[in-house]
Amino acid sequence: MAPPLILDCIEHDAEQTSITEFLLLGITDIQELQSFLFVITLIIYFLSLAGNGAILIVVISDPRLHSPMYFFLGNLSCLDICYSTVTLPKMLENFLSTHKAISFLGCISQLHFFHFLGSTEVMLLAVMALDRYVAICKPLRYTVIMNHQVCTQMAVTVWIIGFFHALLHSVMTSRLNFYGSNHIHHFFCDVKPLLKLACGNTELNEWLLHTVTETIAMGSFFITLLSYFYIIIYLFLKTHSCRMLRKALSTCASHFMVVVLLFGPVFFIYIRPASGSSMDQDRTVAIMYSVVSPVLNPLIYTLRNKEVEGALKRVIRRRP
């Protein structure tokens, strides 16, 4: 007997009635938990906006933080603010709604901006690792190599690549036929759940998802690991002071924690074989990088960075 989705596709194919909206099933269907999850998600969203917004303000307003490291940190905070806003407001709305619908255009738009901001952040973390490599391993040439023009070009490049990477997925997904079920087993529109609902051949979409996304994720991760490998080798060979070694490593520790928080879930969902995945697992892991990671990033950077803490205190003191 054919699977239910194939039967739905065959049944609706004769009518040729395309789906105009999807239903996001969310995290859980237990009604008693909806209000509790709404409050928790609202708090997380507020903390994400407040924390990343504070970092963005101090990086822009404090001249002492006008350096490549904090320029990229400002970009990361901007990405996290937008990243949270792509998924959490709709998620909050659905916690209080019985009809958890999203239009076809809204779904494709959410998919586009989610992958746009996500892939840009992955590449930005690799750029930040390169910045730390130059700062620690080539300190005398740091200001020459990482000048304002180079930093701007690197940031603009990762934003542009991220945009076109997401555009590829959104355009290819929008061209698929959706005649059967419109129930998305997720709390936002992503490529993998939509491919499970599509009627017809999705091999090209799956190949693009695994090949292009894997290239960006693995390439960025490899650059990050290589940068830290050279940093560690350099520090152990060249630095004879334990204090300097500890200071240099602590500078990189915050960035490395953010890398682990982001790349771990991304590899779990997009890199591993599709046969070993389930929608429940993917949905749970997606909470880590779409909900938890953006709110933890500012905490990680401020708690371990005295310069950012000092800048925050100066901004607070300047307020009337």
Coordinates of C-alpha atoms in Angstrom, one line a residue:
M1 CA 0.0 0.0 0.0
A2 CA 1.3 3.5 -0.9
P3 CA 2.3 5.9 2.0
P4 CA -0.4 8.4 3.1
L5 CA 1.5 11.4 1.6
I6 CA 1.7 9.7 -1.9
L7 CA -2.0 8.8 -1.7
D8 CA -2.8 12.4 -0.8
C9 CA -0.7 13.6 -3.8
I10 CA -2.4 11.2 -6.2
E11 CA -5.8 12.2 -4.9
H12 CA -5.2 15.9 -5.2
D13 CA -3.3 15.7 -8.4
A14 CA -6.4 15.3 -10.4
E15 CA -7.9 18.5 -8.9
Q16 CA -4.6 20.4 -9.2
T17 CA -5.5 22.5 -6.2
S18 CA -2.3 23.9 -4.8
I19 CA -1.9 24.5 -1.1
T20 CA -2.2 28.2 -0.2
E21 CA -1.3 27.9 3.5
F22 CA 0.5 25.6 5.9
L23 CA -0.3 24.6 9.5
L24 CA 2.7 24.7 11.9
L25 CA 2.1 22.0 14.4
G26 CA 4.7 23.6 16.8
I27 CA 6.7 22.0 19.6
T28 CA 3.9 20.1 21.3
D29 CA 0.2 19.5 20.9
I30 CA -0.4 19.4 24.7
Q31 CA -2.8 22.3 25.2
E32 CA -1.9 22.7 28.9
L33 CA 1.7 23.5 28.1
Q34 CA 0.9 26.2 25.5
S35 CA 0.6 29.1 28.0
F36 CA 3.7 28.0 29.9
L37 CA 5.8 27.8 26.7
F38 CA 4.4 31.2 25.6
V39 CA 5.8 32.8 28.7
I40 CA 9.2 31.1 28.5
T41 CA 9.6 31.9 24.8
L42 CA 8.5 35.5 25.4
I43 CA 11.2 35.9 28.1
I44 CA 13.8 34.3 25.9
Y45 CA 12.9 36.6 23.0
F46 CA 13.0 39.7 25.2
L47 CA 16.4 38.7 26.6
S48 CA 17.7 38.0 23.1
L49 CA 16.6 41.4 21.9
A50 CA 17.9 43.2 25.0
G51 CA 21.2 41.4 25.2
N52 CA 22.1 41.6 21.5
G53 CA 20.7 45.1 21.3
A54 CA 22.9 46.2 24.2
I55 CA 26.1 44.8 22.6
L56 CA 25.2 46.4 19.3
I57 CA 24.7 49.8 21.0
V58 CA 28.0 49.7 22.9
V59 CA 30.0 48.5 19.8
I60 CA 28.6 51.4 17.8
S61 CA 28.7 54.1 20.5
D62 CA 32.0 53.4 22.3
P63 CA 35.1 54.4 20.3
R64 CA 37.2 52.0 22.4
L65 CA 35.4 49.1 20.7
H66 CA 35.9 50.3 17.2
S67 CA 38.2 47.4 16.3
P68 CA 37.8 44.5 13.9
M69 CA 36.9 42.0 16.7
Y70 CA 34.0 44.2 17.9
F71 CA 33.0 45.1 14.4
F72 CA 32.3 41.4 13.7
L73 CA 30.7 41.0 17.2
G74 CA 28.3 43.8 16.3
N75 CA 27.5 42.0 13.1
L76 CA 26.9 38.8 15.1
S77 CA 24.5 40.6 17.5
C78 CA 22.6 42.1 14.5
L79 CA 22.3 38.7 13.0
D80 CA 21.0 37.2 16.3
I81 CA 18.4 39.9 16.7
C82 CA 17.1 39.2 13.1
Y83 CA 17.5 35.5 13.5
S84 CA 15.2 35.4 16.6
T85 CA 12.7 37.7 15.0
V86 CA 12.3 35.4 12.0
T87 CA 10.9 32.5 14.1
L88 CA 9.9 33.5 17.6
P89 CA 7.1 36.1 17.0
K90 CA 5.2 33.5 14.8
M91 CA 6.0 30.8 17.4
L92 CA 4.5 33.1 20.1
E93 CA 1.4 33.8 18.1
N94 CA 0.8 30.0 17.5
F95 CA 1.0 29.3 21.2
L96 CA -2.1 31.4 21.7
S97 CA -3.9 30.4 18.5
T98 CA -6.0 27.4 17.6
H99 CA -5.5 27.9 13.9
K100 CA -1.7 27.9 13.5
A101 CA -1.6 28.8 9.8
I102 CA 1.0 30.5 7.8
S103 CA 0.5 31.5 4.1
F104 CA 2.5 29.9 1.4
L105 CA 4.4 33.2 0.7
G106 CA 4.9 33.7 4.4
C107 CA 6.3 30.2 4.8
I108 CA 8.8 30.6 1.9
S109 CA 9.8 34.1 3.2
Q110 CA 10.4 32.6 6.7
L111 CA 12.5 29.8 5.1
H112 CA 14.5 32.3 3.1
F113 CA 15.4 34.6 6.0
F114 CA 16.1 31.7 8.3
H115 CA 18.7 30.2 6.0
F116 CA 20.0 33.7 5.0
L117 CA 20.7 34.7 8.6
G118 CA 21.8 31.2 9.7
S119 CA 24.3 30.6 6.9
T120 CA 25.6 34.2 7.3
E121 CA 26.2 33.6 11.0
V122 CA 28.1 30.3 10.3
M123 CA 30.4 32.1 7.8
L124 CA 30.8 35.1 10.1
L125 CA 32.1 32.8 12.9
A126 CA 34.7 31.6 10.5
V127 CA 35.7 35.2 9.8
M128 CA 35.9 35.9 13.5
A129 CA 38.2 32.9 14.0
L130 CA 40.5 34.3 11.2
D131 CA 40.5 37.7 12.9
R132 CA 41.6 36.1 16.2
Y133 CA 44.3 34.1 14.3
V134 CA 45.7 37.3 12.7
A135 CA 45.5 39.2 16.1
I136 CA 47.4 36.6 18.0
C137 CA 49.8 35.1 15.5
K138 CA 50.6 38.3 13.5
P139 CA 50.1 41.1 16.1
L140 CA 52.6 43.5 14.4
R141 CA 50.7 43.4 11.1
Y142 CA 47.2 43.1 12.6
T143 CA 46.1 46.7 11.9
V144 CA 47.4 46.5 8.4
I145 CA 45.9 43.1 7.5
M146 CA 42.6 43.7 9.2
N147 CA 42.0 47.3 8.2
H148 CA 38.6 48.8 8.1
Q149 CA 38.2 48.2 4.3
V150 CA 39.1 44.5 4.6
C151 CA 36.8 44.0 7.5
T152 CA 33.9 45.7 5.7
Q153 CA 34.5 43.6 2.6
M154 CA 34.6 40.4 4.5
A155 CA 31.4 41.2 6.4
V156 CA 29.6 42.3 3.2
T157 CA 30.8 39.1 1.4
V158 CA 29.4 36.7 4.0
W159 CA 26.1 38.6 4.0
I160 CA 25.8 38.4 0.2
I161 CA 26.8 34.7 0.1
G162 CA 24.3 34.0 2.8
F163 CA 21.5 35.8 0.9
F164 CA 22.1 34.0 -2.3
H165 CA 22.4 30.6 -0.6
A166 CA 19.0 31.2 1.0
L167 CA 17.6 32.4 -2.3
L168 CA 18.6 29.2 -3.9
H169 CA 16.6 27.1 -1.4
S170 CA 13.6 29.4 -1.2
V171 CA 13.2 29.6 -5.0
M172 CA 13.7 25.8 -5.5
T173 CA 11.3 25.0 -2.7
S174 CA 8.6 27.4 -4.0
R175 CA 8.7 25.6 -7.4
L176 CA 7.7 22.3 -5.8
N177 CA 4.1 21.1 -5.9
F178 CA 2.1 20.9 -2.7
Y179 CA -1.2 19.1 -3.2
G180 CA -1.5 16.8 -0.2
S181 CA -1.1 17.4 3.5
N182 CA -0.3 21.0 4.7
H183 CA 0.7 20.0 8.2
I184 CA 4.3 21.0 8.9
H185 CA 5.7 19.0 11.9
H186 CA 7.8 21.9 13.1
F187 CA 7.5 25.4 14.7
F188 CA 8.8 27.2 11.7
C189 CA 9.1 26.7 7.9
D190 CA 12.3 24.9 7.0
V191 CA 13.4 23.1 3.9
K192 CA 13.4 19.5 5.3
P193 CA 9.9 19.5 6.7
L194 CA 8.6 21.1 3.4
L195 CA 10.4 18.5 1.3
K196 CA 8.5 15.8 3.2
L197 CA 5.2 17.4 2.1
A198 CA 6.1 18.0 -1.5
C199 CA 4.5 16.0 -4.3
G200 CA 6.8 14.9 -7.1
N201 CA 10.6 14.5 -7.4
T202 CA 12.6 16.4 -4.7
E203 CA 16.0 14.8 -5.4
L204 CA 17.5 18.1 -6.8
N205 CA 16.3 20.0 -3.7
E206 CA 17.7 17.4 -1.4
W207 CA 21.0 17.4 -3.3
L208 CA 21.2 21.2 -3.0
L209 CA 20.3 21.1 0.7
H210 CA 23.0 18.6 1.5
T211 CA 25.7 19.7 -1.0
V212 CA 25.5 23.5 -0.8
T213 CA 24.6 23.8 2.9
E214 CA 27.2 21.2 3.8
T215 CA 29.8 23.0 1.8
I216 CA 29.1 26.3 3.6
A217 CA 28.9 24.7 7.1
M218 CA 31.8 22.3 6.7
G219 CA 34.0 24.9 5.0
S220 CA 33.3 27.5 7.8
F221 CA 33.9 24.9 10.5
F222 CA 37.2 23.8 8.8
I223 CA 38.4 27.4 8.6
T224 CA 37.5 27.9 12.3
L225 CA 39.2 24.7 13.5
L226 CA 42.3 25.5 11.4
S227 CA 42.5 29.0 12.8
Y228 CA 42.4 27.7 16.4
F229 CA 44.9 25.0 15.6
Y230 CA 47.4 27.5 14.4
I231 CA 46.6 29.8 17.4
I232 CA 47.2 27.0 19.9
I233 CA 50.5 25.9 18.1
Y234 CA 51.7 29.5 18.0
L235 CA 50.9 30.1 21.6
F236 CA 52.7 27.0 22.9
L237 CA 55.7 27.6 20.7
K238 CA 56.1 31.4 21.0
T239 CA 54.5 32.4 24.3
H240 CA 56.6 31.7 27.4
S241 CA 54.5 33.6 29.8
C242 CA 51.6 31.7 31.4
R243 CA 49.7 35.0 32.0
M244 CA 49.9 36.0 28.3
L245 CA 48.9 32.4 27.3
R246 CA 45.9 32.5 29.6
K247 CA 44.9 35.9 28.4
A248 CA 45.1 34.9 24.7
L249 CA 43.2 31.7 25.2
S250 CA 40.5 33.4 27.2
T251 CA 40.0 35.9 24.3
C252 CA 39.2 32.9 22.0
A253 CA 37.2 31.0 24.6
S254 CA 34.0 33.0 24.1
H255 CA 34.0 32.7 20.4
F256 CA 34.7 28.9 20.6
M257 CA 31.7 28.4 22.9
V258 CA 29.5 30.2 20.4
V259 CA 30.9 28.0 17.6
V260 CA 30.1 24.8 19.5
L261 CA 26.6 26.0 20.3
L262 CA 25.8 26.8 16.6
F263 CA 27.7 24.1 14.7
G264 CA 26.6 21.2 16.8
P265 CA 22.9 21.4 16.1
V266 CA 23.5 22.5 12.5
F267 CA 25.6 19.3 11.8
F268 CA 23.0 17.2 13.6
I269 CA 20.1 18.4 11.3
Y270 CA 21.7 19.2 7.9
I271 CA 24.9 17.2 7.7
R272 CA 23.9 13.7 9.0
P273 CA 22.2 11.2 6.7
A274 CA 18.4 11.8 6.2
S275 CA 17.7 8.1 7.1
G276 CA 19.0 8.7 10.6
S277 CA 16.7 11.6 11.4
S278 CA 13.2 12.1 12.7
M279 CA 11.1 15.2 12.8
D280 CA 10.8 15.1 16.6
Q281 CA 14.6 15.0 16.9
D282 CA 15.1 17.8 14.4
R283 CA 12.5 19.9 16.0
T284 CA 14.1 19.5 19.5
V285 CA 17.6 20.3 18.2
A286 CA 16.3 23.3 16.2
I287 CA 15.3 24.9 19.4
M288 CA 19.0 25.0 20.4
Y289 CA 20.2 27.0 17.4
S290 CA 17.1 29.1 16.7
V291 CA 15.9 29.9 20.2
V292 CA 18.7 29.2 22.8
S293 CA 21.8 30.2 20.9
P294 CA 20.8 33.8 20.1
V295 CA 20.1 34.5 23.8
L296 CA 23.3 32.9 25.1
N297 CA 25.7 34.6 22.7
P298 CA 25.5 38.1 24.4
L299 CA 25.8 36.4 27.8
I300 CA 28.9 34.5 26.7
Y301 CA 30.6 37.5 25.3
T302 CA 29.8 39.9 28.1
L303 CA 30.5 37.6 31.0
R304 CA 33.9 36.8 29.7
N305 CA 34.9 40.1 28.2
K306 CA 35.9 43.0 30.5
E307 CA 36.0 45.5 27.6
V308 CA 32.4 44.9 26.7
E309 CA 31.4 45.0 30.4
G310 CA 33.2 48.3 30.8
A311 CA 31.6 49.8 27.7
L312 CA 28.2 48.7 29.0
K313 CA 28.8 50.5 32.3
R314 CA 30.0 53.6 30.5
V315 CA 26.8 53.7 28.4
I316 CA 24.6 53.2 31.5
R317 CA 26.5 56.1 33.3
R318 CA 26.0 58.4 30.4
R319 CA 22.2 58.0 30.5
P320 CA 20.4 60.9 32.1

